[in-house]
mmCIF file of C-alpha atoms in Angstrom:
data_model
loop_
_atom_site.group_PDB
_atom_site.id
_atom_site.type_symbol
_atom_site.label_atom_id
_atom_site.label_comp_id
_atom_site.label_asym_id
_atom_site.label_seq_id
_atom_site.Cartn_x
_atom_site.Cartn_y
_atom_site.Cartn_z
ATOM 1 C CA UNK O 411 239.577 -10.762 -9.413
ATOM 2 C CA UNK O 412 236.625 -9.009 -9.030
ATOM 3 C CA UNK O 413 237.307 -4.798 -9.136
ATOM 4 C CA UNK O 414 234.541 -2.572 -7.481
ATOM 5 C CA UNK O 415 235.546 0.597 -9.353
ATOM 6 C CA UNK O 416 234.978 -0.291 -13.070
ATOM 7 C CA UNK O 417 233.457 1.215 -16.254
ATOM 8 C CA UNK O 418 230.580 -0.583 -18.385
ATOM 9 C CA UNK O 419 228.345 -0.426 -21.286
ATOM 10 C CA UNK O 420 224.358 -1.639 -21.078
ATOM 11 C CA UNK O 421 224.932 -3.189 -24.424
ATOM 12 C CA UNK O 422 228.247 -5.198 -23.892
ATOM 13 C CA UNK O 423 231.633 -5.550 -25.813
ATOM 14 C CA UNK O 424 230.069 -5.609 -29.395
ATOM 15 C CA UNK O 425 227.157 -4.155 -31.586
ATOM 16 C CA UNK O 426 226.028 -4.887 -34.333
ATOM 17 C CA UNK O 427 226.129 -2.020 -37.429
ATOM 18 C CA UNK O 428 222.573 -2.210 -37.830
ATOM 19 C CA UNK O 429 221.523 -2.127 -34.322
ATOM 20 C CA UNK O 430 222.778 1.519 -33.519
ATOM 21 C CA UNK O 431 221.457 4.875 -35.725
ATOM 22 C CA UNK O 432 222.709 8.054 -35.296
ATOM 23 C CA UNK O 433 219.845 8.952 -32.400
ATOM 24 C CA UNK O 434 220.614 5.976 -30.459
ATOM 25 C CA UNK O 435 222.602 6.285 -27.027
ATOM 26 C CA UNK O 436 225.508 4.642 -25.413
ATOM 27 C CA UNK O 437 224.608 3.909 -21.624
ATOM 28 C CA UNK O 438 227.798 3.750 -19.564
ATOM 29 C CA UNK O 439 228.068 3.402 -15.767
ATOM 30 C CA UNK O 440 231.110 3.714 -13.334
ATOM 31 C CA UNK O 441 231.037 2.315 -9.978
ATOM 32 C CA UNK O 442 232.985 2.914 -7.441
ATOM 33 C CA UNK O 443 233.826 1.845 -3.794
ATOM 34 C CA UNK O 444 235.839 3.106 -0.568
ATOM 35 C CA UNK O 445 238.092 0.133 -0.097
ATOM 36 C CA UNK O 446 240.316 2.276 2.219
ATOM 37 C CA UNK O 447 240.455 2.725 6.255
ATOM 38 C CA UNK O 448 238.469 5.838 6.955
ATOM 39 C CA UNK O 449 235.090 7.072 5.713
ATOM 40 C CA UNK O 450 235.557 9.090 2.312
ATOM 41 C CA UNK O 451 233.990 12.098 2.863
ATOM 42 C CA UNK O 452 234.195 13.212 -0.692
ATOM 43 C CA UNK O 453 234.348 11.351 -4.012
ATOM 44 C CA UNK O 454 234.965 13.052 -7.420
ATOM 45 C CA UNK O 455 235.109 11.277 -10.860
ATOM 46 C CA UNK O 456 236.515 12.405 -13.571
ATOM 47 C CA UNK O 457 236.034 11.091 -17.090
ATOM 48 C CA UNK O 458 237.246 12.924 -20.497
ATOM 49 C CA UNK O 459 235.216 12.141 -23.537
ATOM 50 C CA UNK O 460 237.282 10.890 -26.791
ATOM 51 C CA UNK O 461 236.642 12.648 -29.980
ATOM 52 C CA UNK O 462 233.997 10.295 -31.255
ATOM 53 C CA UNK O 463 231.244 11.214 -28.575
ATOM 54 C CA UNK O 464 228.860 14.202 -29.331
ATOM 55 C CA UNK O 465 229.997 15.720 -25.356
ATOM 56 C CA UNK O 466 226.578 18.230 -25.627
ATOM 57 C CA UNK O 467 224.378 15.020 -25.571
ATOM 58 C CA UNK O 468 225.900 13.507 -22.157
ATOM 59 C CA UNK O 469 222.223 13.097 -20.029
ATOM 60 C CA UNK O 470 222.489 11.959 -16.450
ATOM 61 C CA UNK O 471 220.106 8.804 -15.833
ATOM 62 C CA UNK O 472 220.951 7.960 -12.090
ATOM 63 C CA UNK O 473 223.320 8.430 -9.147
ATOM 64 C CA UNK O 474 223.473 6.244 -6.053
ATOM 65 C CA UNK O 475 223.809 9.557 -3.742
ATOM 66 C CA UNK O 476 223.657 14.049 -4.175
ATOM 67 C CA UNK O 477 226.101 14.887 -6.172
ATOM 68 C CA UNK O 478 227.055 17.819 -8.645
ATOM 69 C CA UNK O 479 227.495 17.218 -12.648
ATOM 70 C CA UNK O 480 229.734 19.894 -14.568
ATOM 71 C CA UNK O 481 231.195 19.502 -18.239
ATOM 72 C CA UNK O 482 233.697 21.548 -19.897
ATOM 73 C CA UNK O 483 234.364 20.809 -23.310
ATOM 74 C CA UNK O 484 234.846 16.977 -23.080
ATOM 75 C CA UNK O 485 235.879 16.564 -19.611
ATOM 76 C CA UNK O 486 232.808 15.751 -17.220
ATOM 77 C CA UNK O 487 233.196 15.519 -13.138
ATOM 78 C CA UNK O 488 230.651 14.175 -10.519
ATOM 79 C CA UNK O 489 231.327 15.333 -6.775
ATOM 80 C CA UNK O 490 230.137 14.138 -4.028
ATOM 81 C CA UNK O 491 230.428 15.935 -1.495
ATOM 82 C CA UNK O 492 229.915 14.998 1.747
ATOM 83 C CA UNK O 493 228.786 11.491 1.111
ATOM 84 C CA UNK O 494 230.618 10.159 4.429
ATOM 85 C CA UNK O 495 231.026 7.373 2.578
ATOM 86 C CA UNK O 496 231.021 4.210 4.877
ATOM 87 C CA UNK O 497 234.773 1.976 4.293
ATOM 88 C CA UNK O 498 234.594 -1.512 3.369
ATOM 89 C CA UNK O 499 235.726 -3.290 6.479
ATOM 90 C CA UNK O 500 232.999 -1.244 8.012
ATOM 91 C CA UNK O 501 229.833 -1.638 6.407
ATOM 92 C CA UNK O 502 230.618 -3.177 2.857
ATOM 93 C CA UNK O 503 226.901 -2.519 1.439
ATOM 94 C CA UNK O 504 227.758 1.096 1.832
ATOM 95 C CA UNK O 505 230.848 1.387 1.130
ATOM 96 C CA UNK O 506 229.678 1.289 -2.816
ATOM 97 C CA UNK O 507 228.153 4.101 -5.131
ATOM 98 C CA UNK O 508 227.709 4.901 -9.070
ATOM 99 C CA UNK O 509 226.456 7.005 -11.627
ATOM 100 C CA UNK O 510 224.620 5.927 -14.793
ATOM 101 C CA UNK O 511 224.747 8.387 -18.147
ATOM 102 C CA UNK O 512 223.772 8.152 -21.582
ATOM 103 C CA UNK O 513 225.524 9.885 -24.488
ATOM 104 C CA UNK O 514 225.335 9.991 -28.349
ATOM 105 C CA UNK O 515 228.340 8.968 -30.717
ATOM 106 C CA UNK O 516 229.054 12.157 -33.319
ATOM 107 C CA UNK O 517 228.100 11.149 -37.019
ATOM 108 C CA UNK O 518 230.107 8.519 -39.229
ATOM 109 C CA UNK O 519 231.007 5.415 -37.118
ATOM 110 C CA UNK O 520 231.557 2.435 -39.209
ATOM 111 C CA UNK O 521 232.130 -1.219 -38.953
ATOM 112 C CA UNK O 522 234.822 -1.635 -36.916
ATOM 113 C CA UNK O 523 235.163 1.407 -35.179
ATOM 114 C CA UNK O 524 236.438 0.919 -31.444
ATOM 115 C CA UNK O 525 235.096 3.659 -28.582
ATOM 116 C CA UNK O 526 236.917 3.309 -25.439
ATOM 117 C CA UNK O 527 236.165 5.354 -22.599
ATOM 118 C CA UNK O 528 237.604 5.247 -19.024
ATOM 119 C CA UNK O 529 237.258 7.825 -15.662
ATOM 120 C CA UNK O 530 239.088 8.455 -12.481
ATOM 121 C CA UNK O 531 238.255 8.110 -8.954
ATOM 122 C CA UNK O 532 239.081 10.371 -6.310
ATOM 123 C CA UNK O 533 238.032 9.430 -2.855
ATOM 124 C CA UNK O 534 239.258 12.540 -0.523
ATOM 125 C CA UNK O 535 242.789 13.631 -1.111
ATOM 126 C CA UNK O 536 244.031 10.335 -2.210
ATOM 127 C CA UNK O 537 245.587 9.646 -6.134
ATOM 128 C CA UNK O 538 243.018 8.604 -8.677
ATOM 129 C CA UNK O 539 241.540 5.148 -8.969
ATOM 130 C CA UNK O 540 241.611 4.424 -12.951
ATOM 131 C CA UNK O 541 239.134 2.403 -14.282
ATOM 132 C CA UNK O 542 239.252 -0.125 -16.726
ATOM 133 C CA UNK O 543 238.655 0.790 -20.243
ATOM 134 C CA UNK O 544 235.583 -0.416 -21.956
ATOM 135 C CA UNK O 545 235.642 -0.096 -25.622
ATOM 136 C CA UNK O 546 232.794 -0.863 -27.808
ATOM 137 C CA UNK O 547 233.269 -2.522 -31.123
ATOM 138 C CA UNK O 548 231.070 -2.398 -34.143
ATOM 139 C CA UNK O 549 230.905 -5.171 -35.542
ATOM 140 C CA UNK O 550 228.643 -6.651 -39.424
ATOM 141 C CA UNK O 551 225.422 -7.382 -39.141
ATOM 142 C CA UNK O 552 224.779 -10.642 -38.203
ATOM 143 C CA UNK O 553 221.588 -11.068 -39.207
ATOM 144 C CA UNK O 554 218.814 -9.562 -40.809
ATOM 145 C CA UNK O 555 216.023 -10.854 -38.740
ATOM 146 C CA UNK O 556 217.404 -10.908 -34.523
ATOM 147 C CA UNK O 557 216.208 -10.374 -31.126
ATOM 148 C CA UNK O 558 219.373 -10.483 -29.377
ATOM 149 C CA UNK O 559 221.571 -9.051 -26.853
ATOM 150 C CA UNK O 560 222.045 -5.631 -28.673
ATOM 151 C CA UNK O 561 218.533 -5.086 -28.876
ATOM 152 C CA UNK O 562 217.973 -5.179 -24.961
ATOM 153 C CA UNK O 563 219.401 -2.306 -22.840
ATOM 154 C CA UNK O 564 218.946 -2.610 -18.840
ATOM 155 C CA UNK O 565 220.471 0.361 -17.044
ATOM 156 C CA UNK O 566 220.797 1.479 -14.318
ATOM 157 C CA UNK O 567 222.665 -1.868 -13.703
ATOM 158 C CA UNK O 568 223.599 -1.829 -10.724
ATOM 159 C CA UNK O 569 220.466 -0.590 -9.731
ATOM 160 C CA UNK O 570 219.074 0.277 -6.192
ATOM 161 C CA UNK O 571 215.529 1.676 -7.074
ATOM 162 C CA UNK O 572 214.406 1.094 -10.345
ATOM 163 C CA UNK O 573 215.660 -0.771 -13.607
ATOM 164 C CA UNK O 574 214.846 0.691 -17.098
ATOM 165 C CA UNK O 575 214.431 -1.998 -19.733
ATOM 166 C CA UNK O 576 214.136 -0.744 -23.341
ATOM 167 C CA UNK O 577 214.190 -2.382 -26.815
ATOM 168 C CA UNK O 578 216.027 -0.741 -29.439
ATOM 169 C CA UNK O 579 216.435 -1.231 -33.007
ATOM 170 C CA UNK O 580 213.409 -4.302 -33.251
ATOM 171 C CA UNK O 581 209.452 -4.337 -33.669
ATOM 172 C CA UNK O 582 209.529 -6.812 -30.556
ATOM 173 C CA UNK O 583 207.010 -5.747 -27.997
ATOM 174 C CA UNK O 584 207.671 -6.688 -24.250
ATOM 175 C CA UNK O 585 204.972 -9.380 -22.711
ATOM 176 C CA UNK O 586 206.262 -9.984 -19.586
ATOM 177 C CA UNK O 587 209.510 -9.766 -17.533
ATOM 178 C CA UNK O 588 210.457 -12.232 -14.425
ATOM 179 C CA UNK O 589 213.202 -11.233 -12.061
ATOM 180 C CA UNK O 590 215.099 -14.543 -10.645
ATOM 181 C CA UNK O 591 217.565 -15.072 -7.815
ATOM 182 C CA UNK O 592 221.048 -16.668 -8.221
ATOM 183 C CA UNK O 593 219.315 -19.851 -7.657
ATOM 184 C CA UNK O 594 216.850 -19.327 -10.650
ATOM 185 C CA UNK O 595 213.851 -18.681 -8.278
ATOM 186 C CA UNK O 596 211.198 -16.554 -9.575
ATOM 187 C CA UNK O 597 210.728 -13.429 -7.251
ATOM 188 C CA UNK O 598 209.108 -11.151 -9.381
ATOM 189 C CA UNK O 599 206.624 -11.340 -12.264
ATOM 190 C CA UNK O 600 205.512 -8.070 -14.184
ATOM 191 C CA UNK O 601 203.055 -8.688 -17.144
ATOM 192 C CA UNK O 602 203.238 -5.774 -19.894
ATOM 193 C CA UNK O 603 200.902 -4.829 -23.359
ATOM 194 C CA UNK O 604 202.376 -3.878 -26.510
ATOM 195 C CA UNK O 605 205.439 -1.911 -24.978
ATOM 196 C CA UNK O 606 209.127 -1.734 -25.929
ATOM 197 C CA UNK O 607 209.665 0.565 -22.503
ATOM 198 C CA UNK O 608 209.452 -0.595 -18.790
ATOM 199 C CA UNK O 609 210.111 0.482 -15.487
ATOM 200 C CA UNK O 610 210.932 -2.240 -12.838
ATOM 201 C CA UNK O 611 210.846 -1.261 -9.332
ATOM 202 C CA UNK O 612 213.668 -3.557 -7.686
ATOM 203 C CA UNK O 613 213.734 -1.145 -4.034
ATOM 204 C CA UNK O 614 212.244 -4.398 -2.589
ATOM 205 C CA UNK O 615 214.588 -6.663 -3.454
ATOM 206 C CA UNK O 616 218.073 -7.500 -1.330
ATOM 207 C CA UNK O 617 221.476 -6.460 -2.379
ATOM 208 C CA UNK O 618 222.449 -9.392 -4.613
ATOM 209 C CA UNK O 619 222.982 -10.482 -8.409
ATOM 210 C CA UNK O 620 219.588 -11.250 -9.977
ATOM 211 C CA UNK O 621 218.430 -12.464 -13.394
ATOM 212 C CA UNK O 622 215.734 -10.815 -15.648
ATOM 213 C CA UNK O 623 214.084 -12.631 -18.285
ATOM 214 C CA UNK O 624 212.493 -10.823 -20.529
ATOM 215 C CA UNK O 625 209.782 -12.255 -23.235
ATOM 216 C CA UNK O 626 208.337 -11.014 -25.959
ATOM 217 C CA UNK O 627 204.565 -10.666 -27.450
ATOM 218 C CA UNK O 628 206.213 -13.375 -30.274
ATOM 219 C CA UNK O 629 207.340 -15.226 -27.217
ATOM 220 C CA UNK O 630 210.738 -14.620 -27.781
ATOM 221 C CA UNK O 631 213.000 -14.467 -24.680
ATOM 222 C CA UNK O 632 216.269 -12.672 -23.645
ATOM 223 C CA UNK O 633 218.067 -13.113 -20.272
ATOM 224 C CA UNK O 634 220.210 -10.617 -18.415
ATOM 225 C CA UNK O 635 222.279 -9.991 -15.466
ATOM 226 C CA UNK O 636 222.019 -7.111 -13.187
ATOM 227 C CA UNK O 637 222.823 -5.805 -9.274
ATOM 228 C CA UNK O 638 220.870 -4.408 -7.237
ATOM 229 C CA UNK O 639 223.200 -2.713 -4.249
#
C-alpha cells in the first residue's frame, strides 16, 4: 500500500562504484502527510545522520512550506511551524508537504557498502511517524561505457515549482527533455545546447505523476518518474 510519509534517494536502490566520487552528493527527500482528523498546526522531522555521512555538508535544496533547519552534531530537525496543515479527508492536495536535501558521504565507501537513513514525523503533539529506511547499495561497475539510471538525478521529486535535472559522472550533454502525462501525452517540450544542468519549471502543470524523458546530444535517452503535488 501506498505510504505518504516515506524517505527516498534521486538515484534509487543501487549505484554503481564508478558513478559516485568523493564530491558527489546523495539527494534524499522525506514526505510527509496529515492523515489525521484536525489540521496539524505544526510538523517537525527529525532525522539522525549514520556515521558514514559527512553531517557539515547537509545543504537544503527545497521545502514545500517556511520552515526552520537546525543540526547538532548528526541529528538535523525541520519545523514547521504554523503550517495549519489542511487533514486528508479535508483537502487531500494539501494535506501533503516535503523537504529535499543533499549531503556528502565521508571518505572510503567501497563496493558494497550499505547507507541507510530514516527520519521521524511529528505532526503536533502526536508520537512520531517513522519512515521507511532507504539504504543505498554500492554495487561493481557494470560497465565501462553507460548512460544509465545512476547518471540522471531529478530532485526535487515530488516537485511543486521547479525540477532540477543533472548528469553526473558522464560526458553526455542534455538535447532536449519532454514531460509526459500518465497516458504518455507530450505536455511539455524544452530544447537545451551542450548542458549537463537544467531547470524545468513544472508550476503549470496539475498535481499528478508525470514522465520525463530526457535525450541526449548522442541521442541517447533516459526516462524517469516524478510528482508534482
Amino acid at each position: 500500500s501506498y505510504d505518504p510519509n516515506d524517505k527516498t534517494e534521486a538515484r534509487g536502490e543501487n549505484i554503481e562504484i564508478g558513478q559516485f566520487t568523493q564530491d558527489d552528493y546523495l539527494f534524499y527527500t522525506i514526505r510527509f502527510q496529515n492523515s489525521g482528523t484536525a489540521n496539524a498546526q505544526t510538523v517537525r522531522i527529525e532525522d539522525m545522520l549514520e556515521s558514514e555521512f559527512d553531517f557539515a555538508s547537509i545543504r537544503m535544496i527545497v521545502a514545500s512550506h517556511e520552515y526552520t533547519m537546525e543540526r547538532v552534531n548528526n541529528k538535523v530537525v525541520w519545523t514547521f511551524n504554523e503550517i495549519d496543515l489542511p487533514y486528508e479527508s479535508q483537502n487531500e492536495p494539501a494535506s501533503h508537504g516535503y523537504v529535499t536535501f543533499k549531503i556528502k558521504l565521508n571518505p572510503g565507501f567501497a563496493v558494497g557498502d550499505v547507507i541507510e537513513n530514516t527520519a521521524e514525523i511529528y505532526f503536533d503533539f502526536n508520537p512520531a511517524i517513522i519512515t521507511n529506511t532507504f539504504q543505498t547499495t554500492f554495487i561493481p561497475n557494470l560497465s565501462t561505457e553507460s548512460f544509465d539510471v545512476n547518471n540522471v538525478v531529478i530532485y526535487p521529486n515530488p516537485a511543486k515549482e521547479v525540477v532540477q535535472i543533472t548528469l553526473q559522472n558522464s560526458t553526455e550533454t542534455m538535447a532536449k527533455v519532454v514531460i509526459y502525462d500518465i497516458i504518455g501525452k507530450a505536455i511539455k517540450t524544452i530544447s537545451l545546447s551542450n548542458t549537463q544542468q537544467a531547470t524545468i519549471n513544472v508550476n503549470d502543470l496539475s498535481t499528478g505523476v508525470y514522465m520525463i524523458e530526457i535525450t541526449t546530444d548522442s541521442n541517447l535517452k533516459q526516462i524517469r518518474k516524478f510528482i508534482v503535488n
